[in-house]
Short mmCIF file of N, CA and C in Angstrom, two decimals:
data_model
loop_
_atom_site.label_atom_id
_atom_site.label_comp_id
_atom_site.label_asym_id
_atom_site.label_seq_id
_atom_site.Cartn_x
_atom_site.Cartn_y
_atom_site.Cartn_z
N MET A 286 -121.42 154.11 -79.25
CA MET A 286 -120.22 153.55 -78.72
C MET A 286 -119.98 152.17 -79.25
N ALA A 287 -120.92 151.65 -79.72
CA ALA A 287 -120.76 150.30 -80.21
C ALA A 287 -119.75 150.19 -81.33
N PRO A 288 -119.80 151.18 -82.28
CA PRO A 288 -118.84 150.98 -83.35
C PRO A 288 -117.38 151.14 -82.89
N SER A 289 -117.09 151.86 -81.90
CA SER A 289 -115.70 152.04 -81.50
C SER A 289 -115.17 150.87 -80.67
N VAL A 290 -116.07 150.18 -80.02
CA VAL A 290 -115.63 149.05 -79.20
C VAL A 290 -114.99 147.97 -80.07
N PRO A 291 -115.65 147.59 -81.17
CA PRO A 291 -114.98 146.56 -81.94
C PRO A 291 -113.64 147.04 -82.49
N ARG A 292 -113.61 148.28 -82.83
CA ARG A 292 -112.33 148.75 -83.33
C ARG A 292 -111.30 148.73 -82.22
N THR A 293 -111.71 149.08 -81.09
CA THR A 293 -110.80 149.07 -79.97
C THR A 293 -110.43 147.63 -79.64
N ARG A 294 -111.43 146.79 -79.70
CA ARG A 294 -111.14 145.38 -79.45
C ARG A 294 -110.21 144.83 -80.54
N ALA A 295 -110.49 145.18 -81.76
CA ALA A 295 -109.64 144.71 -82.87
C ALA A 295 -108.25 145.32 -82.75
N ALA A 296 -108.21 146.59 -82.37
CA ALA A 296 -106.91 147.24 -82.22
C ALA A 296 -106.14 146.61 -81.07
N ALA A 297 -106.87 146.31 -80.00
CA ALA A 297 -106.22 145.67 -78.86
C ALA A 297 -105.73 144.28 -79.23
N ALA A 298 -106.54 143.58 -80.02
CA ALA A 298 -106.12 142.24 -80.44
C ALA A 298 -104.89 142.33 -81.34
N ILE A 299 -104.93 143.34 -82.24
CA ILE A 299 -103.78 143.53 -83.13
C ILE A 299 -102.57 143.93 -82.29
N ARG A 300 -102.83 144.80 -81.37
CA ARG A 300 -101.72 145.24 -80.49
C ARG A 300 -101.18 144.05 -79.73
N MET A 301 -102.03 143.17 -79.23
CA MET A 301 -101.59 141.98 -78.49
C MET A 301 -100.80 141.07 -79.42
N LYS A 302 -101.29 140.92 -80.65
CA LYS A 302 -100.57 140.07 -81.60
C LYS A 302 -99.23 140.69 -81.94
N GLN A 303 -99.18 142.04 -82.05
CA GLN A 303 -97.91 142.72 -82.35
C GLN A 303 -96.93 142.51 -81.21
N ILE A 304 -97.41 142.60 -79.99
CA ILE A 304 -96.55 142.38 -78.82
C ILE A 304 -96.05 140.94 -78.81
N ALA A 305 -96.95 140.01 -79.12
CA ALA A 305 -96.56 138.60 -79.17
C ALA A 305 -95.51 138.38 -80.24
N LEU A 306 -95.70 139.02 -81.43
CA LEU A 306 -94.71 138.90 -82.51
C LEU A 306 -93.36 139.51 -82.10
N ASP A 307 -93.42 140.65 -81.44
CA ASP A 307 -92.19 141.30 -80.97
C ASP A 307 -91.46 140.39 -79.96
N ASN A 308 -92.24 139.81 -79.06
CA ASN A 308 -91.66 138.89 -78.07
C ASN A 308 -91.04 137.68 -78.77
N GLN A 309 -91.76 137.16 -79.76
CA GLN A 309 -91.22 136.01 -80.50
C GLN A 309 -89.96 136.40 -81.26
N SER A 310 -89.95 137.60 -81.84
CA SER A 310 -88.76 138.06 -82.57
C SER A 310 -87.56 138.18 -81.62
N ARG A 311 -87.81 138.77 -80.45
CA ARG A 311 -86.73 138.88 -79.46
C ARG A 311 -86.24 137.50 -79.04
N MET A 312 -87.20 136.60 -78.82
CA MET A 312 -86.83 135.24 -78.41
C MET A 312 -86.04 134.56 -79.54
N ILE A 313 -86.48 134.76 -80.79
CA ILE A 313 -85.76 134.15 -81.92
C ILE A 313 -84.34 134.72 -82.00
N ARG A 314 -84.19 136.05 -81.85
CA ARG A 314 -82.84 136.66 -81.87
C ARG A 314 -81.98 136.11 -80.73
N ARG A 315 -82.59 136.00 -79.54
CA ARG A 315 -81.85 135.47 -78.38
C ARG A 315 -81.45 134.03 -78.64
N LEU A 316 -82.38 133.24 -79.19
CA LEU A 316 -82.07 131.84 -79.47
C LEU A 316 -81.01 131.72 -80.57
N ARG A 317 -81.10 132.61 -81.60
CA ARG A 317 -80.08 132.61 -82.65
C ARG A 317 -78.71 132.96 -82.06
N THR A 318 -78.69 133.93 -81.17
CA THR A 318 -77.43 134.32 -80.50
C THR A 318 -76.88 133.14 -79.69
N GLN A 319 -77.77 132.50 -78.95
CA GLN A 319 -77.35 131.33 -78.16
C GLN A 319 -76.85 130.21 -79.08
N LEU A 320 -77.54 130.01 -80.21
CA LEU A 320 -77.13 128.99 -81.16
C LEU A 320 -75.76 129.30 -81.74
N ALA A 321 -75.55 130.58 -82.09
CA ALA A 321 -74.24 130.98 -82.63
C ALA A 321 -73.15 130.78 -81.59
N THR A 322 -73.44 131.14 -80.36
CA THR A 322 -72.47 130.94 -79.27
C THR A 322 -72.18 129.45 -79.08
N ALA A 323 -73.26 128.65 -79.11
CA ALA A 323 -73.09 127.20 -78.94
C ALA A 323 -72.27 126.62 -80.10
N ARG A 324 -72.51 127.15 -81.33
CA ARG A 324 -71.73 126.65 -82.48
C ARG A 324 -70.25 127.03 -82.34
N ARG A 325 -70.00 128.28 -81.91
CA ARG A 325 -68.60 128.69 -81.70
C ARG A 325 -67.93 127.82 -80.64
N GLU A 326 -68.67 127.56 -79.55
CA GLU A 326 -68.13 126.71 -78.49
C GLU A 326 -67.88 125.29 -79.01
N ALA A 327 -68.83 124.79 -79.84
CA ALA A 327 -68.67 123.45 -80.40
C ALA A 327 -67.45 123.41 -81.34
N ASP A 328 -67.28 124.48 -82.15
CA ASP A 328 -66.10 124.55 -83.03
C ASP A 328 -64.81 124.58 -82.21
N ALA A 329 -64.81 125.36 -81.14
CA ALA A 329 -63.63 125.42 -80.27
C ALA A 329 -63.35 124.06 -79.65
N ILE A 330 -64.41 123.38 -79.23
CA ILE A 330 -64.25 122.04 -78.64
C ILE A 330 -63.71 121.08 -79.69
N LYS A 331 -64.21 121.19 -80.94
CA LYS A 331 -63.72 120.31 -82.01
C LYS A 331 -62.23 120.57 -82.26
N GLU A 332 -61.84 121.85 -82.30
CA GLU A 332 -60.43 122.18 -82.51
C GLU A 332 -59.57 121.64 -81.35
N GLU A 333 -60.06 121.83 -80.16
CA GLU A 333 -59.34 121.32 -78.99
C GLU A 333 -59.24 119.79 -79.05
N HIS A 334 -60.33 119.14 -79.50
CA HIS A 334 -60.33 117.68 -79.63
C HIS A 334 -59.28 117.25 -80.66
N LYS A 335 -59.24 117.98 -81.81
CA LYS A 335 -58.23 117.67 -82.83
C LYS A 335 -56.82 117.83 -82.28
N ALA A 336 -56.58 118.93 -81.55
CA ALA A 336 -55.26 119.17 -80.96
C ALA A 336 -54.91 118.07 -79.96
N ASN A 337 -55.89 117.69 -79.15
CA ASN A 337 -55.66 116.60 -78.19
C ASN A 337 -55.37 115.29 -78.90
N GLN A 338 -56.09 115.05 -80.01
CA GLN A 338 -55.88 113.82 -80.77
C GLN A 338 -54.47 113.79 -81.36
N ILE A 339 -54.05 114.93 -81.92
CA ILE A 339 -52.69 115.02 -82.48
C ILE A 339 -51.65 114.83 -81.38
N ALA A 340 -51.86 115.45 -80.24
CA ALA A 340 -50.93 115.31 -79.11
C ALA A 340 -50.90 113.86 -78.63
N LEU A 341 -52.05 113.22 -78.60
CA LEU A 341 -52.13 111.83 -78.16
C LEU A 341 -51.36 110.92 -79.12
N GLU A 342 -51.55 111.15 -80.43
CA GLU A 342 -50.82 110.36 -81.42
C GLU A 342 -49.31 110.57 -81.29
N ALA A 343 -48.91 111.82 -81.10
CA ALA A 343 -47.49 112.12 -80.91
C ALA A 343 -46.96 111.43 -79.65
N SER A 344 -47.76 111.45 -78.61
CA SER A 344 -47.38 110.79 -77.35
C SER A 344 -47.20 109.29 -77.56
N HIS A 345 -48.13 108.70 -78.34
CA HIS A 345 -48.01 107.26 -78.63
C HIS A 345 -46.73 106.96 -79.40
N LYS A 346 -46.41 107.84 -80.36
CA LYS A 346 -45.17 107.65 -81.13
C LYS A 346 -43.94 107.75 -80.23
N VAL A 347 -43.95 108.73 -79.33
CA VAL A 347 -42.83 108.89 -78.40
C VAL A 347 -42.70 107.66 -77.50
N ILE A 348 -43.83 107.20 -76.99
CA ILE A 348 -43.81 106.01 -76.12
C ILE A 348 -43.30 104.80 -76.90
N ALA A 349 -43.75 104.64 -78.15
CA ALA A 349 -43.27 103.52 -78.97
C ALA A 349 -41.78 103.64 -79.21
N GLY A 350 -41.32 104.87 -79.50
CA GLY A 350 -39.88 105.09 -79.71
C GLY A 350 -39.08 104.78 -78.47
N LEU A 351 -39.55 105.25 -77.32
CA LEU A 351 -38.84 104.99 -76.06
C LEU A 351 -38.84 103.50 -75.73
N THR A 352 -39.94 102.83 -76.02
CA THR A 352 -40.01 101.39 -75.79
C THR A 352 -38.99 100.67 -76.67
N GLU A 353 -38.90 101.09 -77.92
CA GLU A 353 -37.93 100.48 -78.84
C GLU A 353 -36.50 100.74 -78.36
N ILE A 354 -36.24 101.96 -77.90
CA ILE A 354 -34.91 102.29 -77.37
C ILE A 354 -34.63 101.43 -76.14
N GLY A 355 -35.62 101.30 -75.26
CA GLY A 355 -35.44 100.47 -74.06
C GLY A 355 -35.13 99.03 -74.41
N LEU A 356 -35.84 98.49 -75.39
CA LEU A 356 -35.57 97.11 -75.82
C LEU A 356 -34.18 96.98 -76.41
N SER A 357 -33.79 97.97 -77.20
CA SER A 357 -32.46 97.96 -77.80
C SER A 357 -31.38 98.00 -76.72
N ILE A 358 -31.58 98.85 -75.73
CA ILE A 358 -30.61 98.95 -74.64
C ILE A 358 -30.58 97.64 -73.85
N SER A 359 -31.73 97.05 -73.63
CA SER A 359 -31.77 95.76 -72.91
C SER A 359 -30.98 94.70 -73.67
N LYS A 360 -31.15 94.67 -74.99
CA LYS A 360 -30.41 93.70 -75.80
C LYS A 360 -28.92 93.97 -75.72
N LYS A 361 -28.54 95.25 -75.76
CA LYS A 361 -27.11 95.60 -75.66
C LYS A 361 -26.56 95.17 -74.31
N ILE A 362 -27.34 95.38 -73.26
CA ILE A 362 -26.89 94.99 -71.92
C ILE A 362 -26.70 93.48 -71.86
N GLU A 363 -27.63 92.73 -72.44
CA GLU A 363 -27.52 91.28 -72.45
C GLU A 363 -26.27 90.84 -73.22
N ARG A 364 -26.03 91.51 -74.38
CA ARG A 364 -24.83 91.17 -75.15
C ARG A 364 -23.56 91.49 -74.35
N MET A 365 -23.58 92.63 -73.65
CA MET A 365 -22.41 93.00 -72.85
C MET A 365 -22.20 92.01 -71.71
N LYS A 366 -23.28 91.57 -71.09
CA LYS A 366 -23.16 90.58 -70.02
C LYS A 366 -22.59 89.28 -70.56
N ALA A 367 -23.07 88.86 -71.73
CA ALA A 367 -22.56 87.63 -72.35
C ALA A 367 -21.08 87.80 -72.69
N LYS A 368 -20.73 88.97 -73.22
CA LYS A 368 -19.33 89.24 -73.58
C LYS A 368 -18.46 89.23 -72.32
N GLU A 369 -18.96 89.82 -71.25
CA GLU A 369 -18.22 89.85 -69.99
C GLU A 369 -18.03 88.42 -69.45
N GLN A 370 -19.09 87.62 -69.55
CA GLN A 370 -19.00 86.22 -69.09
C GLN A 370 -17.97 85.46 -69.91
N LYS A 371 -17.97 85.68 -71.23
CA LYS A 371 -16.98 85.02 -72.09
C LYS A 371 -15.58 85.48 -71.71
N ALA A 372 -15.42 86.77 -71.41
CA ALA A 372 -14.11 87.29 -71.01
C ALA A 372 -13.66 86.64 -69.71
N ARG A 373 -14.59 86.49 -68.77
CA ARG A 373 -14.24 85.81 -67.51
C ARG A 373 -13.82 84.37 -67.75
N GLU A 374 -14.60 83.69 -68.60
CA GLU A 374 -14.27 82.29 -68.90
C GLU A 374 -12.92 82.20 -69.61
N SER A 375 -12.68 83.12 -70.53
CA SER A 375 -11.41 83.15 -71.26
C SER A 375 -10.26 83.43 -70.28
N HIS A 376 -10.50 84.37 -69.37
CA HIS A 376 -9.48 84.68 -68.36
C HIS A 376 -9.19 83.44 -67.50
N MET A 377 -10.26 82.73 -67.14
CA MET A 377 -10.09 81.53 -66.32
C MET A 377 -9.28 80.48 -67.08
N VAL A 378 -9.60 80.28 -68.36
CA VAL A 378 -8.87 79.30 -69.17
C VAL A 378 -7.41 79.71 -69.29
N CYS A 379 -7.16 81.01 -69.56
CA CYS A 379 -5.78 81.49 -69.67
C CYS A 379 -5.04 81.30 -68.35
N HIS A 380 -5.73 81.61 -67.26
CA HIS A 380 -5.12 81.45 -65.94
C HIS A 380 -4.74 79.99 -65.70
N GLN A 381 -5.66 79.09 -66.03
CA GLN A 381 -5.39 77.66 -65.83
C GLN A 381 -4.24 77.20 -66.73
N LYS A 382 -4.21 77.66 -67.98
CA LYS A 382 -3.11 77.30 -68.88
C LYS A 382 -1.79 77.85 -68.36
N PHE A 383 -1.83 79.09 -67.89
CA PHE A 383 -0.62 79.71 -67.36
C PHE A 383 -0.12 78.94 -66.13
N GLN A 384 -1.04 78.57 -65.24
CA GLN A 384 -0.65 77.80 -64.05
C GLN A 384 -0.09 76.44 -64.46
N ALA A 385 -0.68 75.83 -65.50
CA ALA A 385 -0.18 74.53 -65.98
C ALA A 385 1.22 74.69 -66.55
N ARG A 386 1.47 75.78 -67.29
CA ARG A 386 2.82 76.00 -67.83
C ARG A 386 3.83 76.24 -66.72
N ILE A 387 3.40 77.01 -65.71
CA ILE A 387 4.28 77.24 -64.57
C ILE A 387 4.61 75.92 -63.89
N GLN A 388 3.59 75.08 -63.70
CA GLN A 388 3.81 73.79 -63.06
C GLN A 388 4.76 72.93 -63.91
N GLU A 389 4.55 72.95 -65.25
CA GLU A 389 5.44 72.19 -66.13
C GLU A 389 6.87 72.70 -66.02
N ALA A 390 7.03 74.03 -65.99
CA ALA A 390 8.37 74.61 -65.87
C ALA A 390 9.00 74.22 -64.54
N GLU A 391 8.22 74.28 -63.47
CA GLU A 391 8.76 73.88 -62.16
C GLU A 391 9.13 72.41 -62.16
N ASP A 392 8.27 71.57 -62.75
CA ASP A 392 8.59 70.13 -62.83
C ASP A 392 9.84 69.90 -63.65
N SER A 393 9.98 70.62 -64.77
CA SER A 393 11.16 70.49 -65.63
C SER A 393 12.41 70.94 -64.89
N MET A 394 12.30 72.06 -64.17
CA MET A 394 13.46 72.55 -63.39
C MET A 394 13.83 71.54 -62.31
N GLN A 395 12.84 70.97 -61.67
CA GLN A 395 13.12 69.99 -60.62
C GLN A 395 13.77 68.75 -61.24
N ALA A 396 13.29 68.32 -62.40
CA ALA A 396 13.91 67.16 -63.06
C ALA A 396 15.33 67.47 -63.46
N GLN A 397 15.58 68.68 -64.00
CA GLN A 397 16.94 69.07 -64.38
C GLN A 397 17.84 69.12 -63.14
N HIS A 398 17.28 69.63 -62.06
CA HIS A 398 18.06 69.69 -60.81
C HIS A 398 18.45 68.28 -60.35
N LEU A 399 17.48 67.34 -60.43
CA LEU A 399 17.78 65.95 -60.05
C LEU A 399 18.85 65.35 -60.97
N ILE A 400 18.76 65.66 -62.28
CA ILE A 400 19.76 65.16 -63.24
C ILE A 400 21.12 65.73 -62.91
N ILE A 401 21.18 67.03 -62.59
CA ILE A 401 22.46 67.66 -62.24
C ILE A 401 23.03 67.02 -60.99
N GLU A 402 22.19 66.80 -59.99
CA GLU A 402 22.65 66.15 -58.76
C GLU A 402 23.18 64.74 -59.06
N ALA A 403 22.48 64.03 -59.91
CA ALA A 403 22.92 62.68 -60.27
C ALA A 403 24.26 62.73 -61.00
N LEU A 404 24.43 63.71 -61.91
CA LEU A 404 25.69 63.86 -62.65
C LEU A 404 26.83 64.22 -61.70
N VAL A 405 26.53 65.12 -60.73
CA VAL A 405 27.56 65.51 -59.75
C VAL A 405 27.96 64.29 -58.93
N GLU A 406 26.98 63.49 -58.50
CA GLU A 406 27.29 62.29 -57.72
C GLU A 406 28.09 61.30 -58.56
N GLU A 407 27.71 61.18 -59.83
CA GLU A 407 28.44 60.26 -60.71
C GLU A 407 29.87 60.75 -60.90
N LYS A 408 30.05 62.09 -61.08
CA LYS A 408 31.39 62.67 -61.22
C LYS A 408 32.20 62.40 -59.97
N ASP A 409 31.58 62.63 -58.80
CA ASP A 409 32.29 62.39 -57.55
C ASP A 409 32.69 60.91 -57.44
N GLY A 410 31.77 60.03 -57.84
CA GLY A 410 32.07 58.60 -57.81
C GLY A 410 33.22 58.26 -58.75
N LEU A 411 33.22 58.83 -59.94
CA LEU A 411 34.31 58.58 -60.91
C LEU A 411 35.62 59.12 -60.37
N LEU A 412 35.59 60.32 -59.75
CA LEU A 412 36.82 60.89 -59.19
C LEU A 412 37.36 60.00 -58.07
N GLN A 413 36.45 59.49 -57.25
CA GLN A 413 36.90 58.61 -56.17
C GLN A 413 37.49 57.32 -56.75
N THR A 414 36.88 56.82 -57.80
CA THR A 414 37.39 55.60 -58.44
C THR A 414 38.77 55.88 -59.03
N ILE A 415 38.90 57.06 -59.69
CA ILE A 415 40.18 57.41 -60.29
C ILE A 415 41.23 57.56 -59.20
N GLN A 416 40.91 58.22 -58.11
CA GLN A 416 41.85 58.43 -57.02
C GLN A 416 42.16 57.11 -56.32
N ALA A 417 41.18 56.22 -56.23
CA ALA A 417 41.41 54.94 -55.59
C ALA A 417 42.37 54.10 -56.42
N ASN A 418 42.34 54.28 -57.71
CA ASN A 418 43.24 53.52 -58.58
C ASN A 418 44.61 54.17 -58.66
N GLY A 419 44.79 55.31 -58.03
CA GLY A 419 46.09 55.95 -57.97
C GLY A 419 46.37 56.86 -59.14
N ALA A 420 45.45 57.14 -59.94
CA ALA A 420 45.67 58.03 -61.09
C ALA A 420 45.57 59.47 -60.62
N PRO A 421 46.24 60.37 -61.32
CA PRO A 421 46.16 61.78 -60.92
C PRO A 421 44.74 62.33 -61.22
N ASP A 422 44.41 63.33 -60.47
CA ASP A 422 43.09 63.96 -60.65
C ASP A 422 43.05 64.63 -62.02
N PRO A 423 42.14 64.26 -62.90
CA PRO A 423 42.17 64.79 -64.26
C PRO A 423 41.83 66.28 -64.36
N PHE A 424 41.25 66.82 -63.39
CA PHE A 424 40.83 68.22 -63.50
C PHE A 424 41.69 69.16 -62.68
N ASP A 425 42.80 68.67 -62.06
CA ASP A 425 43.57 69.52 -61.16
C ASP A 425 44.17 70.72 -61.87
N ASP A 426 44.85 70.53 -62.98
CA ASP A 426 45.56 71.63 -63.62
C ASP A 426 44.75 72.31 -64.72
N GLU A 427 43.95 71.55 -65.35
CA GLU A 427 43.28 72.09 -66.52
C GLU A 427 42.09 72.99 -66.19
N TRP A 428 41.41 72.64 -65.18
CA TRP A 428 40.16 73.35 -64.97
C TRP A 428 39.85 73.45 -63.51
N GLU A 429 39.60 74.64 -63.13
CA GLU A 429 39.19 74.82 -61.75
C GLU A 429 37.70 75.12 -61.75
N GLU A 430 37.09 74.47 -60.88
CA GLU A 430 35.65 74.66 -60.80
C GLU A 430 35.37 75.96 -60.06
N GLU A 431 34.71 76.87 -60.76
CA GLU A 431 34.33 78.13 -60.14
C GLU A 431 32.97 77.95 -59.49
N PRO A 432 32.86 78.55 -58.37
CA PRO A 432 31.54 78.44 -57.74
C PRO A 432 30.49 79.14 -58.63
N GLU A 433 29.49 78.41 -58.87
CA GLU A 433 28.42 78.97 -59.71
C GLU A 433 27.65 80.01 -58.90
N GLU A 434 27.42 81.10 -59.59
CA GLU A 434 26.58 82.11 -58.94
C GLU A 434 25.13 81.76 -59.23
N GLN A 435 24.52 81.31 -58.22
CA GLN A 435 23.11 80.95 -58.39
C GLN A 435 22.27 82.06 -57.79
N PRO A 436 21.58 82.73 -58.64
CA PRO A 436 20.71 83.78 -58.08
C PRO A 436 19.65 83.12 -57.22
N GLU A 437 19.29 83.88 -56.24
CA GLU A 437 18.23 83.33 -55.38
C GLU A 437 17.02 83.06 -56.24
N GLU A 438 16.55 81.85 -56.13
CA GLU A 438 15.41 81.48 -56.95
C GLU A 438 14.18 82.26 -56.48
N GLU A 439 13.60 82.90 -57.45
CA GLU A 439 12.37 83.61 -57.13
C GLU A 439 11.22 82.64 -57.27
N GLU A 440 10.48 82.57 -56.24
CA GLU A 440 9.34 81.68 -56.31
C GLU A 440 8.27 82.35 -57.15
N ILE A 441 7.72 81.57 -58.01
CA ILE A 441 6.64 82.08 -58.85
C ILE A 441 5.35 81.93 -58.07
N GLU A 442 4.75 83.08 -57.85
CA GLU A 442 3.53 83.06 -57.04
C GLU A 442 2.33 82.67 -57.90
N ASP A 443 1.42 82.00 -57.27
CA ASP A 443 0.16 81.73 -57.96
C ASP A 443 -0.59 83.04 -58.09
N ILE A 444 -1.12 83.26 -59.26
CA ILE A 444 -1.91 84.47 -59.48
C ILE A 444 -3.32 84.20 -59.00
N PRO A 445 -3.79 85.02 -58.06
CA PRO A 445 -5.15 84.78 -57.58
C PRO A 445 -6.15 84.98 -58.71
N LEU A 446 -7.21 84.19 -58.68
CA LEU A 446 -8.19 84.23 -59.75
C LEU A 446 -8.93 85.55 -59.81
N GLY A 447 -9.10 86.24 -58.72
CA GLY A 447 -9.93 87.43 -58.69
C GLY A 447 -9.26 88.65 -59.29
N GLU A 448 -7.93 88.70 -59.46
CA GLU A 448 -7.26 89.89 -59.94
C GLU A 448 -7.50 90.08 -61.42
N GLY A 449 -7.66 91.34 -61.81
CA GLY A 449 -7.80 91.64 -63.23
C GLY A 449 -9.19 91.50 -63.77
N GLU A 450 -10.13 91.12 -62.95
CA GLU A 450 -11.50 90.93 -63.44
C GLU A 450 -12.24 92.25 -63.39
N ILE A 451 -13.21 92.37 -64.22
CA ILE A 451 -14.03 93.57 -64.29
C ILE A 451 -15.09 93.48 -63.22
N ASP A 452 -15.23 94.61 -62.49
CA ASP A 452 -16.28 94.63 -61.47
C ASP A 452 -17.63 94.79 -62.12
N ASP A 453 -18.68 94.22 -61.51
CA ASP A 453 -20.03 94.29 -62.04
C ASP A 453 -20.67 95.64 -61.78
N GLU A 454 -20.08 96.44 -60.90
CA GLU A 454 -20.71 97.70 -60.52
C GLU A 454 -20.52 98.75 -61.57
#
């Protein structure tokens, strides 16, 4: 029996080594499968990272564009406000000039009215002097004074400053 024991022992050892090799082969295949899966996952993550990076860059460009548009609109609003202020100031100046012209016209009309009254008084005085001296009335036959049709004077109203202005709303 002695000779078969070593063979059996050697066969058992070989069998044990074969089982160990088989186990290692299975483990290597499993690890290779896991490695391949991990590589595919890593590739997918890299692709996703690239897509996210591209989306992020596009987002930054959009934000920069919107910021530029916002600044442009702000500048336009400021220019419009300045233009509106100039229009208000111009309106105010025109209003003041118009009121000054109206006042000048009223003053001129009042002065003309005073001159007419003075001329009428002077005429009446001359007529009285002529009549006092016994001379005939120079205007009796030649000219009859027609009553002047004086239209009712329309008062020129002051234009309120607030009319015609643009509302801020």
